[in-house]
Tab-separated table of C-alpha atoms and ligand atoms in Angstrom:
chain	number	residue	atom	x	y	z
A	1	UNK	CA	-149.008	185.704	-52.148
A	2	UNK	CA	-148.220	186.849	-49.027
A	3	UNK	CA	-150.440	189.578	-46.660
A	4	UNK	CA	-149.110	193.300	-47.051
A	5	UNK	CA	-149.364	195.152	-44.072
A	6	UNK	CA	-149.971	199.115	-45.246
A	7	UNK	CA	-149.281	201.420	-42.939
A	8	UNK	CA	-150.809	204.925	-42.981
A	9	UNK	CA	-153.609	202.787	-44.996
A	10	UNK	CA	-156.704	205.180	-44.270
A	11	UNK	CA	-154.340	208.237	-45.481
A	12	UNK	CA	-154.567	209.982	-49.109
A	13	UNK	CA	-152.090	207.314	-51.045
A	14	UNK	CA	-152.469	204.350	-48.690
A	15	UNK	CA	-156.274	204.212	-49.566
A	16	UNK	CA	-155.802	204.169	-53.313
A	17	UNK	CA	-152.468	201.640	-52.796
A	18	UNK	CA	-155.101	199.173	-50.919
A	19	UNK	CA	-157.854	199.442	-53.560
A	20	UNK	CA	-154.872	198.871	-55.831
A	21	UNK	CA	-152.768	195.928	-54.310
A	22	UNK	CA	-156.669	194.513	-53.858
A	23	UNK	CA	-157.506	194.484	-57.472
A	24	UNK	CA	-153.912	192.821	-57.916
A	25	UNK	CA	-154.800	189.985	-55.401
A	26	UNK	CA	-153.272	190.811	-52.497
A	27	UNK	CA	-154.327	190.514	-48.816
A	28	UNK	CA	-154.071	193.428	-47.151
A	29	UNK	CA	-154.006	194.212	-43.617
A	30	UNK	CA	-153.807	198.374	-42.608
A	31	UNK	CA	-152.718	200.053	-39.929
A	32	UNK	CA	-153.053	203.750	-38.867
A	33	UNK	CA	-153.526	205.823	-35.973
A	34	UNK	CA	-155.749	208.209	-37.620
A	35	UNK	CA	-154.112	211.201	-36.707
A	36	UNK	CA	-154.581	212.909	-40.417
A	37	UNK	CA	-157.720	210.298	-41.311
A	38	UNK	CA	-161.233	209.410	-41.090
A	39	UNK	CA	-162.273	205.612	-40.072
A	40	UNK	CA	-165.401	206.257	-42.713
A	41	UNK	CA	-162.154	205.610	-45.394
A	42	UNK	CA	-162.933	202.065	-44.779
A	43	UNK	CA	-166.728	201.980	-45.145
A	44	UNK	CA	-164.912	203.887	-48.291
A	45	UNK	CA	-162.883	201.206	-49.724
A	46	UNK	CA	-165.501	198.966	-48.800
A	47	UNK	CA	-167.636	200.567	-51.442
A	48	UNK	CA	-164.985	200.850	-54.022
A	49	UNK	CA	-163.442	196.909	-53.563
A	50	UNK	CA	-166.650	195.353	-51.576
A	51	UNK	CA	-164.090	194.413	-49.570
A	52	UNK	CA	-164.018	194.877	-45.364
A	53	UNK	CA	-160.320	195.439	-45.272
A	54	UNK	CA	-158.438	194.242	-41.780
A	55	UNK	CA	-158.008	197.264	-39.527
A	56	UNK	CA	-155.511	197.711	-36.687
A	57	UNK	CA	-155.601	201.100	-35.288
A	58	UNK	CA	-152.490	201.901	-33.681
A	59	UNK	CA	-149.495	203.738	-32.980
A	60	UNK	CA	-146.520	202.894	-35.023
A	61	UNK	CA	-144.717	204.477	-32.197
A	62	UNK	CA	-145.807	202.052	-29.555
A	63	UNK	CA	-143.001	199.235	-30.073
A	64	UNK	CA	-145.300	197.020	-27.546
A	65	UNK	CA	-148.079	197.617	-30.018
A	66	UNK	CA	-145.882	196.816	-33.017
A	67	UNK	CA	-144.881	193.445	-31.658
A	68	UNK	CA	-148.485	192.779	-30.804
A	69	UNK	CA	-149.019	193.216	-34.518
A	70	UNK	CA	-146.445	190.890	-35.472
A	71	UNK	CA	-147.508	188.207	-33.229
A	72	UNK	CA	-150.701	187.673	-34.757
A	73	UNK	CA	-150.177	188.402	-38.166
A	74	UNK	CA	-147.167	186.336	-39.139
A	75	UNK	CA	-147.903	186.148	-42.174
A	76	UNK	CA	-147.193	189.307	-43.622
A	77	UNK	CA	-144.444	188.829	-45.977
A	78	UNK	CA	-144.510	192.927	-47.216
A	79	UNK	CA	-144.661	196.444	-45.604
A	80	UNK	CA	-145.488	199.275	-47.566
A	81	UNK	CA	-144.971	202.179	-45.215
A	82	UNK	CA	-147.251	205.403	-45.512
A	83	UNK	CA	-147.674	206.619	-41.812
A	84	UNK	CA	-145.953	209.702	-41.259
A	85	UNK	CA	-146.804	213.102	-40.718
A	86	UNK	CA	-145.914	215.217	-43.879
A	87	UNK	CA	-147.136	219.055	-43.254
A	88	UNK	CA	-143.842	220.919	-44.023
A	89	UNK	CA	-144.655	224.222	-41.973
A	90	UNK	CA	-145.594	222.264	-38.998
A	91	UNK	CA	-142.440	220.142	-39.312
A	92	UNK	CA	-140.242	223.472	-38.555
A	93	UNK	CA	-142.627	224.528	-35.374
A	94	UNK	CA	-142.786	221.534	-34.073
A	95	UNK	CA	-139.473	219.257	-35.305
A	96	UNK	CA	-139.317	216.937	-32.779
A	97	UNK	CA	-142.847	215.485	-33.820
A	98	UNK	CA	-141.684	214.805	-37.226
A	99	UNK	CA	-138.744	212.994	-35.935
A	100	UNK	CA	-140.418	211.265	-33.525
A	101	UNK	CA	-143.228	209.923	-35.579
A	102	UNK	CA	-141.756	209.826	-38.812
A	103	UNK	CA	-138.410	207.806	-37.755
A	104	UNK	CA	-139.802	206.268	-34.426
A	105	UNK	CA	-142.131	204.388	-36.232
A	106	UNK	CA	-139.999	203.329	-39.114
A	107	UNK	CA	-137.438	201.954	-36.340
A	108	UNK	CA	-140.054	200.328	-34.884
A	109	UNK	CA	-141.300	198.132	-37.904
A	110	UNK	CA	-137.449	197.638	-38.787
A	111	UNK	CA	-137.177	196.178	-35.374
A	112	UNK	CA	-139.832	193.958	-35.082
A	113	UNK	CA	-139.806	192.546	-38.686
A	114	UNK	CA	-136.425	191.385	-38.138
A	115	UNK	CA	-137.477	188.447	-40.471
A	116	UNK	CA	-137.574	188.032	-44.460
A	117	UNK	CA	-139.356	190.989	-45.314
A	118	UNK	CA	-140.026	192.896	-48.040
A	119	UNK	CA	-140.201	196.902	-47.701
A	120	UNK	CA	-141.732	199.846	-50.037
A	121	UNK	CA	-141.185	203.300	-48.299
A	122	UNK	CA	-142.492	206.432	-48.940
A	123	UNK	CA	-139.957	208.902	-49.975
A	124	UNK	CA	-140.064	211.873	-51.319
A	125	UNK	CA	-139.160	214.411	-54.624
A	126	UNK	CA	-137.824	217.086	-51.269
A	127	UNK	CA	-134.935	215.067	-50.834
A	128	UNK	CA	-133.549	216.558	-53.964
A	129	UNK	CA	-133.894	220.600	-52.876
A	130	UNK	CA	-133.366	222.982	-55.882
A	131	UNK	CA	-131.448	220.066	-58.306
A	132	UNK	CA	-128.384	221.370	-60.576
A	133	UNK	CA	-130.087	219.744	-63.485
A	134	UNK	CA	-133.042	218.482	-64.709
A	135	UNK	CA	-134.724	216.289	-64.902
A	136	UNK	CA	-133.165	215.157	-61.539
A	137	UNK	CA	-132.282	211.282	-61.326
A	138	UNK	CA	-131.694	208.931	-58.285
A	139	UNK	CA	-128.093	209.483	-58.941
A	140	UNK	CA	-127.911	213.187	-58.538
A	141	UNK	CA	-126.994	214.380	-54.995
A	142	UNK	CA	-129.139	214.279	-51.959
A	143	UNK	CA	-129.262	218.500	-50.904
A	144	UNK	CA	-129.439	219.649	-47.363
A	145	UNK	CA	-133.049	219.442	-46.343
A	146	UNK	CA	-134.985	222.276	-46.281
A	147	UNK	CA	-137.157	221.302	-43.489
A	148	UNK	CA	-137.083	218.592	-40.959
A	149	UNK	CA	-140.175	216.824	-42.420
A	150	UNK	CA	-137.596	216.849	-45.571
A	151	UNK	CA	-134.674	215.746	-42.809
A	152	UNK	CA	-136.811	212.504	-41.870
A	153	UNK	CA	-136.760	211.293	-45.140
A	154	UNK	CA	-133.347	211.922	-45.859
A	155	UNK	CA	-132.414	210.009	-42.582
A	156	UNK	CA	-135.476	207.317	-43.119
A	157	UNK	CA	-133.734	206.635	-46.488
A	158	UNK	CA	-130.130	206.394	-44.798
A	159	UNK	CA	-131.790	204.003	-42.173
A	160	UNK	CA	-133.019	201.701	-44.722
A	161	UNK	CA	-129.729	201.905	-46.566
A	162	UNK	CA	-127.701	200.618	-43.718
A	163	UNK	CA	-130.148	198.090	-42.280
A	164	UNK	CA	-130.534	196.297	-45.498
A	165	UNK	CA	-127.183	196.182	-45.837
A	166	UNK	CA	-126.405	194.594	-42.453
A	167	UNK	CA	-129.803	192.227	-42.695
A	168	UNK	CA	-129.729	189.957	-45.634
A	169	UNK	CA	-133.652	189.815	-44.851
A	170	UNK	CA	-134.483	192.970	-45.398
A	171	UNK	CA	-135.140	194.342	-49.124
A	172	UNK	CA	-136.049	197.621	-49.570
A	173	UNK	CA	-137.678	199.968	-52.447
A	174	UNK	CA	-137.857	203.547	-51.551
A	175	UNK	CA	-140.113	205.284	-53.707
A	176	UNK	CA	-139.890	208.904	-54.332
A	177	UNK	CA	-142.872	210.677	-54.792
A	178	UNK	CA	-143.093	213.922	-56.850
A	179	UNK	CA	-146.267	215.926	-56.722
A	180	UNK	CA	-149.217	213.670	-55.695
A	181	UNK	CA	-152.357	214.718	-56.706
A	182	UNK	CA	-156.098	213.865	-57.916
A	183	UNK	CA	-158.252	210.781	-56.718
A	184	UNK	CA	-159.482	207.618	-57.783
A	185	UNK	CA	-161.984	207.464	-60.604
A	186	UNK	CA	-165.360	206.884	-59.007
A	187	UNK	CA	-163.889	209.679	-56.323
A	188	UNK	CA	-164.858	207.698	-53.100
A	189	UNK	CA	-161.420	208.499	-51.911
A	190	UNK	CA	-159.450	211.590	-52.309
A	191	UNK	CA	-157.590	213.794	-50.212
A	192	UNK	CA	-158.954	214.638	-46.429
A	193	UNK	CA	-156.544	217.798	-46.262
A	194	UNK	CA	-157.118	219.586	-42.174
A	195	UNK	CA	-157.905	222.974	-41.849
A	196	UNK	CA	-156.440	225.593	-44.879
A	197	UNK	CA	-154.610	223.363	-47.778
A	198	UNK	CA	-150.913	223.920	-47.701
A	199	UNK	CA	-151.125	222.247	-51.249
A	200	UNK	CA	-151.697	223.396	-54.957
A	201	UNK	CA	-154.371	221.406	-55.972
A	202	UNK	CA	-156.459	220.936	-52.853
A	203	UNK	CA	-156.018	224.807	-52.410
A	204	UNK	CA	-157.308	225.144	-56.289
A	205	UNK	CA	-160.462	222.800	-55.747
A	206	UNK	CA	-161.436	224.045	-52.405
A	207	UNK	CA	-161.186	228.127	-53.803
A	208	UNK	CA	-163.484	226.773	-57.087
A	209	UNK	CA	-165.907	225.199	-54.592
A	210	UNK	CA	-166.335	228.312	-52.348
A	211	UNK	CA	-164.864	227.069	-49.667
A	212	UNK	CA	-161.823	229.357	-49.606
A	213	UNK	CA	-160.898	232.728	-51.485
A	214	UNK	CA	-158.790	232.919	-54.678
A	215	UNK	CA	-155.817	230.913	-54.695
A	216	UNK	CA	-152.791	232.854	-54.172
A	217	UNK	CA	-149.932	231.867	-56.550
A	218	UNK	CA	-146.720	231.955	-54.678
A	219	UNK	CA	-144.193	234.039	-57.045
A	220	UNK	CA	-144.382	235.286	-60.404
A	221	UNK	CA	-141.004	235.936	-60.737
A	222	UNK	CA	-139.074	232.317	-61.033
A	223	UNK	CA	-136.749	231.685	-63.488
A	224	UNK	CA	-139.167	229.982	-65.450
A	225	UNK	CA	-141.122	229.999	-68.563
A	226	UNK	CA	-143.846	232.116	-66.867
A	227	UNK	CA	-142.369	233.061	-64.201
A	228	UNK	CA	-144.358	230.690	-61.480
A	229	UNK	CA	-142.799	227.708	-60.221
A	230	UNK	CA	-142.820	224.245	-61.469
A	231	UNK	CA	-143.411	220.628	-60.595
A	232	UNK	CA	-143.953	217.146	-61.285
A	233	UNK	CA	-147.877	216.420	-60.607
A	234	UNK	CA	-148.461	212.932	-60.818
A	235	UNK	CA	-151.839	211.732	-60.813
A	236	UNK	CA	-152.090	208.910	-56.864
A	237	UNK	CA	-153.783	206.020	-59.209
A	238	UNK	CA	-150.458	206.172	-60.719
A	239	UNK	CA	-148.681	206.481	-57.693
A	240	UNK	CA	-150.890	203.688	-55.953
A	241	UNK	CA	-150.072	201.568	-58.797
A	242	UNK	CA	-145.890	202.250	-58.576
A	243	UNK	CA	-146.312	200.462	-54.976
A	244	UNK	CA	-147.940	197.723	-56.474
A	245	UNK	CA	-144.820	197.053	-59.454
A	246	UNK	CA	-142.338	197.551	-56.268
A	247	UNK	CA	-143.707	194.613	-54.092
A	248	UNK	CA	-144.203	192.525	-56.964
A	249	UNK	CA	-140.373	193.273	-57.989
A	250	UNK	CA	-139.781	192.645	-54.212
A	251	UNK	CA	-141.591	189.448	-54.372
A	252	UNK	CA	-139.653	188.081	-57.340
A	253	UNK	CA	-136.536	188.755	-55.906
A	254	UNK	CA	-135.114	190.456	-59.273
A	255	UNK	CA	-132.826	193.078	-57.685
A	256	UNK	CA	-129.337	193.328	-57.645
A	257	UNK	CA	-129.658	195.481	-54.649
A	258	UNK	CA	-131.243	194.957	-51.802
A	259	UNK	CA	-131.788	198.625	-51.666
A	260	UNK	CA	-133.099	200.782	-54.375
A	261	UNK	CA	-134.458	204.049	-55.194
A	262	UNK	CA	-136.732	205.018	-57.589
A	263	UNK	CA	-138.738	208.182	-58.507
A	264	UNK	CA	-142.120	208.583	-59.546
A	265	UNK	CA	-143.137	211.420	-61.927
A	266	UNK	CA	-144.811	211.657	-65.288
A	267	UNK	CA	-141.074	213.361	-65.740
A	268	UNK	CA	-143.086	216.305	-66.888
A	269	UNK	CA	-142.917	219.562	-65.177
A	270	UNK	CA	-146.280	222.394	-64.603
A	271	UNK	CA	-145.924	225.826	-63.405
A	272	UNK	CA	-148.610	226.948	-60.901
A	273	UNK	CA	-150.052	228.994	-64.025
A	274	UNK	CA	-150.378	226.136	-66.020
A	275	UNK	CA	-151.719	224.090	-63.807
A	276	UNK	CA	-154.791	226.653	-62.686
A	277	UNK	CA	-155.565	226.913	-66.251
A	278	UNK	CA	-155.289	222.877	-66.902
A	279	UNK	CA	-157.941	222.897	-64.074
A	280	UNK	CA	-160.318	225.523	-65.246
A	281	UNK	CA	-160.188	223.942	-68.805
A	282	UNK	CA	-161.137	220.544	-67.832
A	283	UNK	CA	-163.734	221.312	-65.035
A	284	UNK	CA	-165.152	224.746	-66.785
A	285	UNK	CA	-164.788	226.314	-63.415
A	286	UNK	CA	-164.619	229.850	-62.233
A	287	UNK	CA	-161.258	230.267	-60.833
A	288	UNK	CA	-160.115	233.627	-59.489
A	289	UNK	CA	-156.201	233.854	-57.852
A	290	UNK	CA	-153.656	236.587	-57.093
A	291	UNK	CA	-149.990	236.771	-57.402
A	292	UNK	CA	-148.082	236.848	-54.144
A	293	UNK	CA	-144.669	236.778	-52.486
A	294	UNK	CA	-142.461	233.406	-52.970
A	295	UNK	CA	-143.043	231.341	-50.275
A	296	UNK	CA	-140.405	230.806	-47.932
A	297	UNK	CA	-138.420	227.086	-48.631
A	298	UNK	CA	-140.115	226.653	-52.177
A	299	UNK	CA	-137.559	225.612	-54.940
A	300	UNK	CA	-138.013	227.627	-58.468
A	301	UNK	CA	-138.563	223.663	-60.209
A	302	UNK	CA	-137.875	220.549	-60.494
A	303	UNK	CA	-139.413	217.176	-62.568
A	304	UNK	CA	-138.100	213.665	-62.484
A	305	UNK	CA	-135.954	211.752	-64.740
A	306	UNK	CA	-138.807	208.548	-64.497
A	307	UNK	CA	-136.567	205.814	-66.575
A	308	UNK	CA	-135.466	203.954	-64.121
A	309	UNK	CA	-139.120	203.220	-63.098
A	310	UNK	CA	-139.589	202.561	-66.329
A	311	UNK	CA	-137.133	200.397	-67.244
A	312	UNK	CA	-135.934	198.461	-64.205
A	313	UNK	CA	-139.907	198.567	-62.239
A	314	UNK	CA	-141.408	198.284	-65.225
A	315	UNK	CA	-144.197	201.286	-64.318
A	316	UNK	CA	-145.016	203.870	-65.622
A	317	UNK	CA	-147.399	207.073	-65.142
A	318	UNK	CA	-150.515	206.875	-67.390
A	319	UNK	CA	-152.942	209.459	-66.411
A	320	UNK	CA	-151.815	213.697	-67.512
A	321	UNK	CA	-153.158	216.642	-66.126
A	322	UNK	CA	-156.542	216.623	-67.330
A	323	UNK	CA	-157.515	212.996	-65.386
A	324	UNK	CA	-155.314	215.239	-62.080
A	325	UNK	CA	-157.635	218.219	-62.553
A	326	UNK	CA	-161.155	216.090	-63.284
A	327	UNK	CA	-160.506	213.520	-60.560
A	328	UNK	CA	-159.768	216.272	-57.734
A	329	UNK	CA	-162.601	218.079	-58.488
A	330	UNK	CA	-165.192	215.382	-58.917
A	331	UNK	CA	-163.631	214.391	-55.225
A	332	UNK	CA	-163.929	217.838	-53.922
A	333	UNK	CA	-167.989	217.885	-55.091
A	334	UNK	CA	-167.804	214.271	-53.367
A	335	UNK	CA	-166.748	215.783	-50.001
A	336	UNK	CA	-169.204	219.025	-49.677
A	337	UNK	CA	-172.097	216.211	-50.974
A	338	UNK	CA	-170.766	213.842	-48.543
A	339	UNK	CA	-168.997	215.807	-45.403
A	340	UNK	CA	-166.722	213.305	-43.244
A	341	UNK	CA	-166.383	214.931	-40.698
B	1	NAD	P1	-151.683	211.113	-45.152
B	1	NAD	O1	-151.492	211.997	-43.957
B	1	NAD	O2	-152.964	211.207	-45.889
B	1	NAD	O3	-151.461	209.582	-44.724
B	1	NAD	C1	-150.580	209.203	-43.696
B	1	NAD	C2	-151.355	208.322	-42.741
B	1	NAD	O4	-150.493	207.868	-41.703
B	1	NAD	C3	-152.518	209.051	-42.059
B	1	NAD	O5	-153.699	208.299	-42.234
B	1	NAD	C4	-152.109	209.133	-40.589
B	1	NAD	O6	-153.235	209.042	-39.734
B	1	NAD	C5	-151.186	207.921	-40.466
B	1	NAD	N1	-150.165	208.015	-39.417
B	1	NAD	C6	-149.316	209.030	-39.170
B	1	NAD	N2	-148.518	208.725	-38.134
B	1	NAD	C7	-148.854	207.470	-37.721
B	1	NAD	C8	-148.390	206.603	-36.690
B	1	NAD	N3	-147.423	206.970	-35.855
B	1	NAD	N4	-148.965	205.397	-36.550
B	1	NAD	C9	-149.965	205.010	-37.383
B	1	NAD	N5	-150.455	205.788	-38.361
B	1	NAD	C10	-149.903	207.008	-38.538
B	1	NAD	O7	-150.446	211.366	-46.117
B	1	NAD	P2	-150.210	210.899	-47.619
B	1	NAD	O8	-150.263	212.096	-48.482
B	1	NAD	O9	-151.032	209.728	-47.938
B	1	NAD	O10	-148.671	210.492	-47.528
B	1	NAD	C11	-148.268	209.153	-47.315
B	1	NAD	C12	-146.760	209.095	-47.242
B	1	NAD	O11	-146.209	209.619	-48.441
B	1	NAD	C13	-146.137	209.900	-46.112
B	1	NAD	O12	-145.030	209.177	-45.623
B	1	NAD	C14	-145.674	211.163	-46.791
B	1	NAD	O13	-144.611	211.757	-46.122
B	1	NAD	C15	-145.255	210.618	-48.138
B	1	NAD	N6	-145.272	211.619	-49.210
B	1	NAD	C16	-146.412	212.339	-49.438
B	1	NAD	C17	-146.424	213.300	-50.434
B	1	NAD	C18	-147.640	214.149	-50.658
B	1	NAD	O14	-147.509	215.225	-51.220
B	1	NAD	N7	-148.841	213.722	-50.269
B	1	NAD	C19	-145.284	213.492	-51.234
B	1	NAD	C20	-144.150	212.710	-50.989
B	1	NAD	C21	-144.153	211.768	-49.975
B	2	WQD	C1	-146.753	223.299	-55.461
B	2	WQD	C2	-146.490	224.668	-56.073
B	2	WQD	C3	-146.218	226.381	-54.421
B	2	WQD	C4	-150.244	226.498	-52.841
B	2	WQD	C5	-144.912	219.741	-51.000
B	2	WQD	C6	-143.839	219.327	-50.039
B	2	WQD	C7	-143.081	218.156	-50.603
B	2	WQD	C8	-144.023	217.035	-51.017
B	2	WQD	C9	-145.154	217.505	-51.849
B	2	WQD	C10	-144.187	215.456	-49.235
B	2	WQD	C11	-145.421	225.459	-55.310
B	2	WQD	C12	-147.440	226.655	-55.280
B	2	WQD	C13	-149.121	226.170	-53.572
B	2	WQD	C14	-150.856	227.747	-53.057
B	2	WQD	C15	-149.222	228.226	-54.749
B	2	WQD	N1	-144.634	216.437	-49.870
B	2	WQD	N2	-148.622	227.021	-54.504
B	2	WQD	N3	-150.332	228.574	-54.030
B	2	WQD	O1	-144.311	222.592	-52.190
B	2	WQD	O2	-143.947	221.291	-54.340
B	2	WQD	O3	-144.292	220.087	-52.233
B	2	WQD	O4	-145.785	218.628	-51.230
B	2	WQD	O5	-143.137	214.881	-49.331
B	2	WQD	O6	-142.177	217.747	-49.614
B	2	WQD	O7	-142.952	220.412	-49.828
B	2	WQD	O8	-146.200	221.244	-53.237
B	2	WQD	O9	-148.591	221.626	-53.641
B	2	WQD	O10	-147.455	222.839	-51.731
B	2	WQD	O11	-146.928	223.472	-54.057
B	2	WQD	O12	-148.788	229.002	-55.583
B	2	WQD	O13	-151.858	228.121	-52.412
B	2	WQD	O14	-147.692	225.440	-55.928
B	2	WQD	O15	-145.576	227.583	-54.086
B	2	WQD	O16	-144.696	226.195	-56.241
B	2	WQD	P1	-144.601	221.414	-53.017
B	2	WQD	P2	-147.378	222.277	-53.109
């Protein structure tokens, strides 16, 4: 087995991917610049694996840097590629950020791991905008993105079409993600959001905690069962474990294609209604919210068609909404017992 080089490997899913790829044998090497993580994520894994993981912290944007990786770790044989920045509002103020970081440093490993390699990306559910029909499937159409952190992976996707096509060394998995939520059992990791949680869940645990005021449910007035919109939550361990069943299919050369696309659901859909009461059934917690406006770029709802990751990766997601709801909120009493910052 070769050494996997995760980058964005301190973040919310590259931590639980390296526990993960760990338990399944693999050396792992990780790279991040910390922009949107803590260093203490290592002491972290450390405690989950009792493992010191390899640590480069660096710049995926700094090519020099990139082949200085390269150089003395030539044995890394897979890439599975986390680091990017992914807050949607601050991808419209500040665009050029998301396309520098998110496709500069993509261009950058594609570059310098010119050699066999074998590459998981981290796509996204956004790709797909409001589908026609659900559940949506990696052969429905691609929709005009709705933000330019939606725009990089749309073009990150294209990039890694064409350059596997014209380099017979390159095979690529792009993997995309629905609604990642929760944390690892023993919650030593979770997610680190900054500042005031864009995201349901995060939003949910830190209102329950005290830390915020009631959550505020965006709409009411969807074309949906209850009105409030609806997604595919899929608990990370899951998610994590989709990365591992992609490098191992990788590894084993069984694709046709030297480019494929997969999504990764439970293929069930929540509404925001649903989901605050999954979470204040399972945790027994207080949880007061408010209906407001829609907010601006959401889609009314969308869940993945999963059998292709089922069938053809041979994954599939384990954990429901209960384990989601449990997991983030034993994480969330983790954090304000154990600040990181
Ligand atoms: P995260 O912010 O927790 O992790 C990303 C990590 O990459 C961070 O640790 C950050 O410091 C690092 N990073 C960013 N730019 C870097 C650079 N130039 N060089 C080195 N390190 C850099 O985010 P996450 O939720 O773990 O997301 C991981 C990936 O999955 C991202 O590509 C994201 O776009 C994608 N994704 C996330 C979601 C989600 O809802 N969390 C959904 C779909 C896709
Ligand atoms: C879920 C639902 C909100 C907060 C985003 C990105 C997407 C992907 C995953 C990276 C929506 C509602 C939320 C709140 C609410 N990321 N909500 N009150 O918008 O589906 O997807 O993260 O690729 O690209 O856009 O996730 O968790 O923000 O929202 O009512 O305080 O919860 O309106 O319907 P979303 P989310």
């Amino acid at each position: 087995m070769g050494k996997i080089l995760v980058t964005g490997g301190t973040g919310y899913i590259g931590a639980h991917t390296v526990v993960e790829l760990h338990r399944e044998g693999y050396e792992v090497l990780i790279v991040d610049n910390l922009s949107n993580s803590n260093i203490k994520i290592l002491d972290q894994l450390q405690l989950i694996t009792g493992k010191r993981f390899d640590f480069v912290q660096m710049d995926l944007q700094d090519i020099k840097a990139v082949r200085q990786l390269a150089k003395l770790h030539h044995n890394i044989t897979g890439i599975i590629h986390f680091a990017a920045s992914k807050a949607v509002g601050e991808s419209v103020q500040e665009p050029l950020k998301y396309y520098h970081n998110n496709l500069g440093g993509l261009l950058n490993l594609l570059t310098v791991f010119d050699k066999e390699i074998n590459f998981v990306f981290s796509s996204s559910c956004t790709v797909y905008g409001q589908p026609d029909r659900l559940p949506v499937t990696e052969k429905d159409p691609v929709k005009s993105a709705e933000s330019p952190y939606g725009n990089t992976k749309q073009i990150a996707e294209e990039i890694l079409r064409d350059a596997a096509q014209a380099n017979v060394n390159l095979n690529v998995v792009c993997l995309r993600y629905f609604n990642p939520v929760g944390a690892i059992d023993s919650a030593l990791i979770g997610e680190l959001p900054l500042g005031v949680p864009a995201n349901l869940v995060p939003y949910i645990t830190q209102s329950a905690i005290g830390k915020r005021g009631p959550i505020v449910v965006h709409g009411n007035d969807y074309d949906t069962a209850d009105g409030s919109a609806v997604r595919d939550y899929i608990h990370v361990v899951d998610l994590a474990k989709a990365h591992v069943s992609a490098i191992k299919r990788l590894e084993k050369k069984a694709a046709k294609e030297r480019y494929e696309i997969f999504n990764i659901g439970t293929g069930k859909g929540y509404s925001v209604l649903e989901v605050i009461a999954a979470f204040k059934k399972t945790t027994q917690q207080k949880l007061d919210y408010k209906i407001g406006p829609r907010r601006a770029g959401d889609i009314a709802k969308i869940y993945g068609d999963v059998t292709k990751a089922e069938q053809v990766l041979g994954w599939k997601a384990k954990l429901g909404i209960e384990e989601m709801m449990a997991s983030a909120w034993k994480w969330e009493k983790y954090v304000k017992a154990n600040p990181f910052e």
